[in-house]
Coordinates of C-alpha atoms in Angstrom, one line a residue:
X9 CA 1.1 32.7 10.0
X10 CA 3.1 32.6 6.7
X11 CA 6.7 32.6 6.5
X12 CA 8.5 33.5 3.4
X13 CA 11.6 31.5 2.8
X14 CA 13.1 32.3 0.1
X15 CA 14.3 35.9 0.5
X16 CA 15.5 38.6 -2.2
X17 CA 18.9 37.8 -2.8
X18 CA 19.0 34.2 -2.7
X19 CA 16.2 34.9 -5.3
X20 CA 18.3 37.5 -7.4
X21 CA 21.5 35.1 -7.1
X22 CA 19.7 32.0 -8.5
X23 CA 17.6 33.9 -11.3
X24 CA 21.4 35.4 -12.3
X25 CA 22.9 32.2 -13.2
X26 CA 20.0 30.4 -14.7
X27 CA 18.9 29.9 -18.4
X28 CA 16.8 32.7 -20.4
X29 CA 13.1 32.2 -19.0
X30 CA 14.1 29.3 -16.8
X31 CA 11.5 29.3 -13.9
X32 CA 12.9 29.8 -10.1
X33 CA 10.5 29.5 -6.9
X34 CA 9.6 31.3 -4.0
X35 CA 9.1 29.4 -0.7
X36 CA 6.7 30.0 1.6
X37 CA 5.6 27.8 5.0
X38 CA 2.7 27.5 6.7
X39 CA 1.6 25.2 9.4
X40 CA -1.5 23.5 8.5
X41 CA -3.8 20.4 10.3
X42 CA -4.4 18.5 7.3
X43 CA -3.3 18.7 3.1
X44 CA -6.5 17.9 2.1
X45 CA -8.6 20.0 4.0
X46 CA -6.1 22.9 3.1
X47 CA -6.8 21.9 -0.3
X48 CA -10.5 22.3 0.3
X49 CA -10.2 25.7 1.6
X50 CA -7.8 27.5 -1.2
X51 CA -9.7 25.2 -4.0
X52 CA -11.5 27.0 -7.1
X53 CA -13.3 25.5 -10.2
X54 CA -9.9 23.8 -11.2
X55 CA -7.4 22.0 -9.3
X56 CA -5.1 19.1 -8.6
X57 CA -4.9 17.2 -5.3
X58 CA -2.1 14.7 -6.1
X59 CA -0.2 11.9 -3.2
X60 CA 3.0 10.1 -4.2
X61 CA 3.6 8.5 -1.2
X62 CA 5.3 6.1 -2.4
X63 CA 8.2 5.7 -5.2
X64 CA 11.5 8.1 -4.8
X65 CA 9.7 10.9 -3.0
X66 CA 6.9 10.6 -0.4
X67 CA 5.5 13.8 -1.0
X68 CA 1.5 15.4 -2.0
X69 CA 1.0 18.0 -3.7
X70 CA -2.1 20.0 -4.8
X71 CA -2.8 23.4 -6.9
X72 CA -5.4 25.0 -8.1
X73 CA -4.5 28.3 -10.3
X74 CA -3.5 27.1 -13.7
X75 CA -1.3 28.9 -16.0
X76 CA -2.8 27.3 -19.1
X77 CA -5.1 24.1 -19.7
X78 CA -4.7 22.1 -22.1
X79 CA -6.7 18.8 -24.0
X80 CA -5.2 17.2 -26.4
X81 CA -6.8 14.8 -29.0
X82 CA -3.5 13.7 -31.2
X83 CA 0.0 13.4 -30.7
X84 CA -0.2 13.5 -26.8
X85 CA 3.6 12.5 -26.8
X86 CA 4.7 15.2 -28.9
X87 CA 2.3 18.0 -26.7
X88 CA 4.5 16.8 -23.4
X89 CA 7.8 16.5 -25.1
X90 CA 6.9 20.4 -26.4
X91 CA 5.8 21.5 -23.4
X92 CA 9.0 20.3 -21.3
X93 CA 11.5 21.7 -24.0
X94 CA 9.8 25.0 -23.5
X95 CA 10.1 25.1 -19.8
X96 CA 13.3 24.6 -17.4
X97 CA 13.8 25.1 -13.7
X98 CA 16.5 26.6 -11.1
X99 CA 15.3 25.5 -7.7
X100 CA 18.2 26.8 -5.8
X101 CA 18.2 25.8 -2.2
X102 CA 14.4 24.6 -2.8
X103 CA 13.9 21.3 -2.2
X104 CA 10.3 19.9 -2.9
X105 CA 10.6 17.6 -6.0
X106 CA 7.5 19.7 -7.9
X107 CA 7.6 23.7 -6.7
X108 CA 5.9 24.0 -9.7
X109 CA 4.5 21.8 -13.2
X110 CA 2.1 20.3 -15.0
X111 CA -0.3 18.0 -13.4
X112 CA -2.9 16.5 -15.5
X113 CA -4.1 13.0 -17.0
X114 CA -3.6 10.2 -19.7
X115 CA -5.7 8.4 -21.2
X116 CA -5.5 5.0 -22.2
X117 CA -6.4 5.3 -25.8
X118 CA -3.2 7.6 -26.0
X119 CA -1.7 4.2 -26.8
X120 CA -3.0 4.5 -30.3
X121 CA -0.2 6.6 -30.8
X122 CA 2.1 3.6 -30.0
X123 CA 0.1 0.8 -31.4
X124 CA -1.9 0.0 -34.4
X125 CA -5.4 -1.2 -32.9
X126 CA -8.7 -2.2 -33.7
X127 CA -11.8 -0.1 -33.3
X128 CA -13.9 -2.5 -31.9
X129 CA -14.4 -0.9 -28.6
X130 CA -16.9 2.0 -28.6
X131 CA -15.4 5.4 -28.1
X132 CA -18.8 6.4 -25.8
X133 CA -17.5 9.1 -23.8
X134 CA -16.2 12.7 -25.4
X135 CA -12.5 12.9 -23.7
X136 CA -9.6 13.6 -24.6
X137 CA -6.2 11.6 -25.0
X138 CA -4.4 14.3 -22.9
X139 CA -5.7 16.9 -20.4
X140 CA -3.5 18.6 -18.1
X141 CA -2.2 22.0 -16.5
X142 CA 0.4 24.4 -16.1
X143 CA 0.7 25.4 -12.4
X144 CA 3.1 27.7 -11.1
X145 CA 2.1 27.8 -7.5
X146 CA 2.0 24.3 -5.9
X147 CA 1.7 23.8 -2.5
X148 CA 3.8 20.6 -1.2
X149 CA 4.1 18.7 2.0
X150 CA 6.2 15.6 3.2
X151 CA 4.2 12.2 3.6
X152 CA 6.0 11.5 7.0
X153 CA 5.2 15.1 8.5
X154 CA 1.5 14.4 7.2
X155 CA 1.5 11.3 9.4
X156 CA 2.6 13.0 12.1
X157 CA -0.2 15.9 13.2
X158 CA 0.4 19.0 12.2
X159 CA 2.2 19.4 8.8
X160 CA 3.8 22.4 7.5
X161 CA 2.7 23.0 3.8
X162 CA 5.6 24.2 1.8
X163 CA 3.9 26.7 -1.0
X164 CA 6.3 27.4 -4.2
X165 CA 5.7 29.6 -6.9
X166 CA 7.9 29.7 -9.9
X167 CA 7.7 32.8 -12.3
X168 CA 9.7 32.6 -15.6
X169 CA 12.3 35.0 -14.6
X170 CA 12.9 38.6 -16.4
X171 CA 13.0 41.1 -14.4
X172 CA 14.2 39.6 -11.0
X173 CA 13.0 42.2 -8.5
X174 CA 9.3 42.2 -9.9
X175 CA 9.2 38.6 -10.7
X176 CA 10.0 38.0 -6.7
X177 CA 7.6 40.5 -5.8
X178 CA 4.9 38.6 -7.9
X179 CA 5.9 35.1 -6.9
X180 CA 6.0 36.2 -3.0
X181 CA 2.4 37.8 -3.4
X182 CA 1.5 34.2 -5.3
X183 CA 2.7 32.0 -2.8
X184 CA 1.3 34.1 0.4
X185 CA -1.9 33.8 -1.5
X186 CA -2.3 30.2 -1.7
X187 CA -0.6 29.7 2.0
X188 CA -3.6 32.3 3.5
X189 CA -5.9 30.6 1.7
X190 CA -4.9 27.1 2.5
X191 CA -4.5 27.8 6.2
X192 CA -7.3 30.4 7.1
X193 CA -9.9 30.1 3.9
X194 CA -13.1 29.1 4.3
X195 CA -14.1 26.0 2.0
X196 CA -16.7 26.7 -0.4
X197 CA -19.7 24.6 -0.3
X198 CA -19.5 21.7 -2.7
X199 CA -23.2 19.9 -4.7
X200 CA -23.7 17.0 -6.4
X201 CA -24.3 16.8 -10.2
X202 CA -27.5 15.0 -8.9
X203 CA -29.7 14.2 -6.0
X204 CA -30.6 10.8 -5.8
X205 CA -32.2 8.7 -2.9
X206 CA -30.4 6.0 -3.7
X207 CA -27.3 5.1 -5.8
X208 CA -27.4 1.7 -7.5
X209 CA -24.2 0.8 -10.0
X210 CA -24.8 -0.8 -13.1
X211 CA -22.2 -2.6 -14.9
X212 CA -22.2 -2.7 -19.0
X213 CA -22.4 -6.7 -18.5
X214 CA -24.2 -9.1 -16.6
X215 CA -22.3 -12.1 -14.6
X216 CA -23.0 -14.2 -17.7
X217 CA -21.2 -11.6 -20.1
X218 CA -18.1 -10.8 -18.2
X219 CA -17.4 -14.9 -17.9
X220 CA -17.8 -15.0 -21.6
X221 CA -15.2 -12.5 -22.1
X222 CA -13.0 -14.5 -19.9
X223 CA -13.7 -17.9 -22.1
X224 CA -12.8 -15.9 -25.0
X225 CA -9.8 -14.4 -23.7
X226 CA -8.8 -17.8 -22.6
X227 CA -8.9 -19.1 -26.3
X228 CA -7.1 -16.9 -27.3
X229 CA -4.2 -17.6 -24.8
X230 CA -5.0 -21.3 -25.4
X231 CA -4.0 -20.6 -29.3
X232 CA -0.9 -18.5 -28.0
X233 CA -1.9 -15.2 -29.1
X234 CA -1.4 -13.9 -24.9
X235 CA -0.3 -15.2 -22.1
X236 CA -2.5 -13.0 -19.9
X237 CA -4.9 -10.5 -20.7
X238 CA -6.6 -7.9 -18.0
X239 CA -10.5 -7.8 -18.7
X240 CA -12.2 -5.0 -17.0
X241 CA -16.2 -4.1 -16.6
X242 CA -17.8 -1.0 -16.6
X243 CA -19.7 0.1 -13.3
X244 CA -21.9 3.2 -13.6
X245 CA -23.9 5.4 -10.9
X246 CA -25.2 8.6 -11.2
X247 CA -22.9 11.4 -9.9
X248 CA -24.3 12.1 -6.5
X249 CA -21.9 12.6 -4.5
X250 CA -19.4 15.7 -5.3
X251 CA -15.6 14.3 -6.3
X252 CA -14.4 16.6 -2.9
X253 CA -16.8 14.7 -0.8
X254 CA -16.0 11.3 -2.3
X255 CA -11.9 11.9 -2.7
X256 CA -12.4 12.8 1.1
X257 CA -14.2 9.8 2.5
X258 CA -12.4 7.7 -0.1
X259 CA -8.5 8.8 2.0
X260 CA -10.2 7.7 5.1
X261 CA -11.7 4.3 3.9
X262 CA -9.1 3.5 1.4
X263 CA -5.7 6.2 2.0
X264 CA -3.3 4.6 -1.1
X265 CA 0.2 5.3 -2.4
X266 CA -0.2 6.8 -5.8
X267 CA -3.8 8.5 -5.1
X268 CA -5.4 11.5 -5.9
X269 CA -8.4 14.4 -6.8
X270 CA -8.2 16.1 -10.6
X271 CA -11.1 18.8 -10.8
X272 CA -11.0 19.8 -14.5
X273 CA -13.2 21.0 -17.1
X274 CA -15.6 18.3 -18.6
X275 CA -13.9 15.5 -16.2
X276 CA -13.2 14.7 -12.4
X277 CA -10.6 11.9 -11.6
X278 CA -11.2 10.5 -7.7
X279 CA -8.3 8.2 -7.3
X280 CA -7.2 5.5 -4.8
X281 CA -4.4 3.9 -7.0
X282 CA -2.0 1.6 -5.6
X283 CA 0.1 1.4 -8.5
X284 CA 3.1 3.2 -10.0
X285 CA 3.5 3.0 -13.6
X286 CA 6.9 5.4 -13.7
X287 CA 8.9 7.6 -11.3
X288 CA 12.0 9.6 -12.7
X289 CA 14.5 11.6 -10.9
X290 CA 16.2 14.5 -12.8
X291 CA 19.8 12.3 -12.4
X292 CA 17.9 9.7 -14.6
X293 CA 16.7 6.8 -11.9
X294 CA 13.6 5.6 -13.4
X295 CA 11.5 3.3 -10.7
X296 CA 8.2 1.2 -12.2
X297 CA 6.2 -0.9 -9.3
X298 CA 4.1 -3.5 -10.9
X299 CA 1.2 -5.0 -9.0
X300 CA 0.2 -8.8 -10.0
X301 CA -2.0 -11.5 -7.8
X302 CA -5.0 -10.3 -5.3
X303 CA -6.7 -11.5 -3.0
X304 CA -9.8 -10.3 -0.1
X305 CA -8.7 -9.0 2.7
X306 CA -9.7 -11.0 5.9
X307 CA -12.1 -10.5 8.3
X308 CA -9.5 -11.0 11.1
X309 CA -6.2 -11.2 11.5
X310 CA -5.7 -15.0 11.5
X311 CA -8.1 -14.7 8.1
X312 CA -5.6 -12.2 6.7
X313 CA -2.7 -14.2 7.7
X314 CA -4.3 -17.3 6.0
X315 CA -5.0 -15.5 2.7
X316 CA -1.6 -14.4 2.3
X317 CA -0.6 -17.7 2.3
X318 CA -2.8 -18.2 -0.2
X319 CA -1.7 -15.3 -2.8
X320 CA 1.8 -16.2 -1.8
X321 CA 1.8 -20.1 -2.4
X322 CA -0.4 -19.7 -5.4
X323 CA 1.5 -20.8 -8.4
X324 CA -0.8 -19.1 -10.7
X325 CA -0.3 -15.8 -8.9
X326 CA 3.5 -16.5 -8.7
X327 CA 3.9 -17.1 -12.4
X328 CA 1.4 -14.2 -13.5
X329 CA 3.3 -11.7 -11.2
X330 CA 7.1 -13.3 -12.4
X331 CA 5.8 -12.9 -16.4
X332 CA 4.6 -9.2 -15.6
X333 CA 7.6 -8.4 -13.4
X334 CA 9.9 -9.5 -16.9
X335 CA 7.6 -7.4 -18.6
X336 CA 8.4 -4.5 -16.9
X337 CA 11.7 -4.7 -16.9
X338 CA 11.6 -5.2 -20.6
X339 CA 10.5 -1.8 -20.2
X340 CA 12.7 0.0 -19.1
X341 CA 15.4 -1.7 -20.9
X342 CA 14.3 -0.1 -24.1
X343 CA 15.2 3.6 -22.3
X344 CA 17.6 2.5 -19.7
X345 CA 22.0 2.6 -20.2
X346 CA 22.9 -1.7 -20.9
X347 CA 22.9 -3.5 -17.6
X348 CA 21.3 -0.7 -14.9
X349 CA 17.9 -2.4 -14.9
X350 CA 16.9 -4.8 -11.9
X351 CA 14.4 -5.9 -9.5
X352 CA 15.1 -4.6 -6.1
X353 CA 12.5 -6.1 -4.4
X354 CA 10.0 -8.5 -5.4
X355 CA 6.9 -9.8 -4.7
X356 CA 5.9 -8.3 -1.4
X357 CA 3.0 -7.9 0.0
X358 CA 0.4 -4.8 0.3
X359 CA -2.3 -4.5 2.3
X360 CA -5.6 -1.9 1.5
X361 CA -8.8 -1.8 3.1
X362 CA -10.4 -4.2 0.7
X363 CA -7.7 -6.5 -0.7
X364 CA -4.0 -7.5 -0.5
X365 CA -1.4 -7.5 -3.6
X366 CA 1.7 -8.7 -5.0
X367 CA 4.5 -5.7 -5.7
X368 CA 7.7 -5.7 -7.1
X369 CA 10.1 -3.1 -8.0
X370 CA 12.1 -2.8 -10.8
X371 CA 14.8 -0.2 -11.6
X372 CA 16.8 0.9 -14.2
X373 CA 19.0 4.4 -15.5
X374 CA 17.8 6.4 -18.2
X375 CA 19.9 6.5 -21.0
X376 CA 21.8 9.4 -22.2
X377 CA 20.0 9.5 -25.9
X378 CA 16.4 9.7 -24.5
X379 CA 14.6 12.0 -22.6
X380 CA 11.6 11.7 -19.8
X381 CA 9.1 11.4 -22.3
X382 CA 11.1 8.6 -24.1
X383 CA 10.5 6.7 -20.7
X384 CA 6.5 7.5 -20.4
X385 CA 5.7 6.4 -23.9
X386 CA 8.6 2.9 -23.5
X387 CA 6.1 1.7 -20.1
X388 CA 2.7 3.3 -21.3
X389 CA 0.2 2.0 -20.7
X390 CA 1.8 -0.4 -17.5
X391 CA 2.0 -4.2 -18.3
X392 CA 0.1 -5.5 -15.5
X393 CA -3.2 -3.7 -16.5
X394 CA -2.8 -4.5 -20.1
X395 CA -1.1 -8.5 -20.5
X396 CA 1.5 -10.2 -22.6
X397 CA 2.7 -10.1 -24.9
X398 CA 1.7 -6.1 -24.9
X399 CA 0.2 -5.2 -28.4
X400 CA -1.4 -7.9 -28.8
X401 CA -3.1 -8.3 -25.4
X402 CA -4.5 -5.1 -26.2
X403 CA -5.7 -6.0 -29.8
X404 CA -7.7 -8.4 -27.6
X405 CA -8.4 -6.1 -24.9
X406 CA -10.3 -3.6 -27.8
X407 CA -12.4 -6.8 -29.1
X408 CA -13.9 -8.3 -25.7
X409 CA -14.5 -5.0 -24.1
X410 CA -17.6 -3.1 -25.0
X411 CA -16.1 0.8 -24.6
X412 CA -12.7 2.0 -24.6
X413 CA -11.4 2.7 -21.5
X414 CA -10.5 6.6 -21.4
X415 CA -8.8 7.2 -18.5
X416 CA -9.2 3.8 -17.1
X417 CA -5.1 2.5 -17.0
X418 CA -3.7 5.6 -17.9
X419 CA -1.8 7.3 -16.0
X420 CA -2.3 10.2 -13.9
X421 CA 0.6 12.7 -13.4
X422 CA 2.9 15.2 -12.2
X423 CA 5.8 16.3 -14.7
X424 CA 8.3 18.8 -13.3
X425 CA 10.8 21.0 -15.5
X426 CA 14.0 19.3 -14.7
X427 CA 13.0 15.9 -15.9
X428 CA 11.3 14.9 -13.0
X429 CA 8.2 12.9 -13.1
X430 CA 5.6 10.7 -11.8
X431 CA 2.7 8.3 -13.3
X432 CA 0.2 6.3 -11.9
X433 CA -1.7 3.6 -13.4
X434 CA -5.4 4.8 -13.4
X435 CA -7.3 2.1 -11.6
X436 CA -9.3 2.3 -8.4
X437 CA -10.7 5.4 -9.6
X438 CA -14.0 7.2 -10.5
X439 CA -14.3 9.4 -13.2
X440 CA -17.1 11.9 -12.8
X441 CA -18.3 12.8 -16.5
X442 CA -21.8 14.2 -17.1
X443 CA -24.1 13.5 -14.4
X444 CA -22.4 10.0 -13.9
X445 CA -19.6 8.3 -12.1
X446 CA -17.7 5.3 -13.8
X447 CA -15.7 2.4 -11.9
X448 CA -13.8 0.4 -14.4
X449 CA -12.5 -3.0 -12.6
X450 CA -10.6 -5.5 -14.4
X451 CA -8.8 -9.1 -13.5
X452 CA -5.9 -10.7 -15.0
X453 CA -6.9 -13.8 -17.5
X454 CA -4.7 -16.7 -18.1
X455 CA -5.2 -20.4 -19.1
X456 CA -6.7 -21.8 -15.8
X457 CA -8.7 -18.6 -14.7
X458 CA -11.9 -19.3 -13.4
X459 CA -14.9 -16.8 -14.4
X460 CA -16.8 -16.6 -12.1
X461 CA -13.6 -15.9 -9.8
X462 CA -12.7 -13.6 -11.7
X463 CA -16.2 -11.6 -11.9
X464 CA -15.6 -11.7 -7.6
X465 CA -12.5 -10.2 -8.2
X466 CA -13.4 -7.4 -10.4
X467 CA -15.7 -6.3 -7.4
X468 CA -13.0 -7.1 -4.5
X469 CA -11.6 -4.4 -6.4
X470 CA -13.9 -1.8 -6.6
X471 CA -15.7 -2.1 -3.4
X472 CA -13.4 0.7 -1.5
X473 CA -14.5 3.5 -4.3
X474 CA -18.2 1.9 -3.3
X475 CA -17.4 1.7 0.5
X476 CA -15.9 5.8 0.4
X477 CA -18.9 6.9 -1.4
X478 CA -21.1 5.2 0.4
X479 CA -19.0 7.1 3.9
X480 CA -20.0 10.3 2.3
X481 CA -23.6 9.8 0.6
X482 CA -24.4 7.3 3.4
X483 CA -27.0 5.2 1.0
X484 CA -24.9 3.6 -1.5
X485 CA -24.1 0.0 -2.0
X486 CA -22.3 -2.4 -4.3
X487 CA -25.2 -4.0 -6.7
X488 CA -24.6 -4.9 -10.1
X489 CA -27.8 -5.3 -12.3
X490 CA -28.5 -8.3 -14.2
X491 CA -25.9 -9.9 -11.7
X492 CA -28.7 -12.4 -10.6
X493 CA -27.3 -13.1 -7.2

């Protein structure tokens, strides 16, 4: 059963001493057996399902009534930085880092806005730099309660406040809404784009291709133009399973730190990202958590043992992860006060279903003459996904790829509206446009990579996505045509 937290007063008392239009929530709890299902059960035709495990909060999130939607072609940066000086927040005794904001996704290419690239790469797919939207209901929950069994979902909504007793009446009625529906709603039944027998992924190269890429990338930092470079390949498969079936099976085979479910118009984003590319607190603390060096998983535990010995002793690893770890905190330094930035902790090890990583985390405090956005567009898109030295890495990047990435290394996000916010880097994940399902995969390139290693690699990555759609389609596999193996 629904409870309402927040009651009238406490309402009236916080919408008194905040700004003109500022937005102020309505709590409402209700127990629930599991986020996601929830999730299933209050979904419509548009919604977000979004974990941050990880980072300065350890919370999920999901909603699904937007406000306003929004694509955006040009000046992405500007479209967020209007957005957030049109909004502002008084949480009162609320808590939960987002009871409300915009949730949404950036693409890659939106660092054309940033950098002066080449147009090499074919722009294939019709999306948007910028897609996101506007929700004033969220329902939120704690990672650690999640973990626990039963988790009690913590619904918010946030009216822009003028005329307090109707605005709480509304808001009450909003959240109580999503809380029946998340707790006693009946899922509606999800279908493919397509019906297919079998689902067989295609890349955009063969074997051969993707170790010419690497050879040329490896001239390139032979003459000194990078010292590492992130190729990626393009996996394709028709879209037959639906992004709720495959985001579902994909938490079970593959449950990640930064992951998450974007049903929007034109697009689906079915995320198991491990990596964060920014994570600010409204004090200022910005966090970034660069991954660099993988290996396989083991097939037992002395295996797994052995190959962390192996990523950890690997001076190639080592220095790849130490020149992206600088890179980072090059960074933040551009947004951060003079001496606040450092590396906490560094080079640790993470273990997923499918492979193992290097992850450090570097720190710094905003400074005082730059704003949230200031810090997206200083670390977009993240270093270890790109190279270094950054622009021209991706100068390369557009010339030995065959299609430009979309939302491939973006970021998804949350942004709240008290300069809170959250970015992931966009890898690990299928994007559902058309009829079709595409897996980008990439590897890090440096003087002594090895191609066909680094082929293997590409694949280590994506078999998870593979494996959870294969848990809910039960007929898929990992085959790569042309791959001649």
């Amino acid at each position: 059963m629904p409870r309402v937290v927040t009651d009238r007063a406490a309402f009236r008392e916080t919408a008194a001493a905040a700004p003109d239009g500022a937005r102020v929530p309505v709590e409402v709890r209700v127990a629930v057996d599991d986020p996601f299902d929830a999730y299933r059960r209050a979904r419509g035709d548009t919604g977000v399902f979004y974990e941050t495990t990880g980072g300065q909060n350890g919370w999920g999130y999901f909603a699904t009534d937007p406000e306003c939607l929004a694509s955006v072609e040009e000046g992405v940066f500007d479209a967020l930085r209007d957005l957030l000086a049109d909004e502002s927040l008084a949480r009162g005794d609320c808590d939960v880092p987002y009871p409300c904001g915009a949730f949404g996704w950036l693409s890659y290419d939106a660092v054309r806005e940033l950098e002066t690239l080449p147009d090499d790469a074919v722009r294939d797919r019709d999306l948007p730099r910028l897609q996101f939207g506007v929700f004033p209901t969220v329902a939120a929950w704690e990672a650690a309660d999640a973990r626990e069994g039963e988790v009690t979902l913590r619904v918010c909504s946030c009216p822009r406040v003028t005329d307090p007793e109707a605005d709480y009446e509304a808001a009450r009625e909003a959240a109580l809404a999503l809380a029946r529906d998340a707790a006693e709603g009946t899922p509606a039944p999800v279908e493919p784009r397509v019906r297919a027998e079998e689902v067989r992924f295609s890349g955009d190269c063969t074997r051969a291709e993707f170790a010419e890429r690497v050879r040329r990338v490896k001239r390139y930092v032979r003459d000194g133009d990078t010292f590492q470079t992130n190729v990626s390949q393009r996996l394709v498969a028709p879209a037959a399973v639906h992004p709720v079936e495959a985001y579902d099976a994909l938490r079970e085979v593959n449950p990640a730190p930064y992951s998450g479910l974007v049903e929007f118009p034109g697009v689906d984003l079915v995320s198991a990202s491990p990596e964060l590319l920014l994570d600010a607190n409204p004090e200022g603390r910005l966090l970034t958590e660069p991954i660099a060096g993988t290996r396989p998983r083991g097939g037992d535990p002395d295996e797994d043992a052995a190959l962390e010995r192996e990523l950890t002793g690997d001076e190639k690893e080592r220095a790849e992860h130490a020149m992206l770890v600088d890179l980072e905190r090059n960074d933040l330094g551009k947004v951060s006060r003079f001496g606040s930035v450092e590396v906490s902790e560094y080079r640790r090890v993470d273990r997923y279903s499918e492979v193992m990583h290097l992850v450090s985390l570097v720190e710094g405090d905003l400074r005082g003459d730059h704003d949230t956005v200031d810090a997206i567009a200083a670390t977009f898109p993240g270093g270890t996904i790109t190279g270094a030295p950054k622009p021209r890495t991706m100068e390369i990047i557009d010339e030995v790829e065959a299609t430009r990435r979309g939302p491939y290394t973006g970021s998804m996000f949350a942004l709240g509206f008290d300069g809170r916010a959250t970015l992931n880097i966009v890898i690990r994940t299928l994007v559902r446009y058309g009829d079709e399902y595409g897996l980008r995969v990439g590897a890090g390139v440096v003087h002594d990579s090895d191609p066909d290693a680094e082929y293997e690699e590409t694949l280590d990555k994506g078999r998870a996505l593979v494996t959870a759609l294969d848990a809910a389609l039960d007929r898929t596999r990992l085959s790569v045509e042309g791959d001649g193996d």
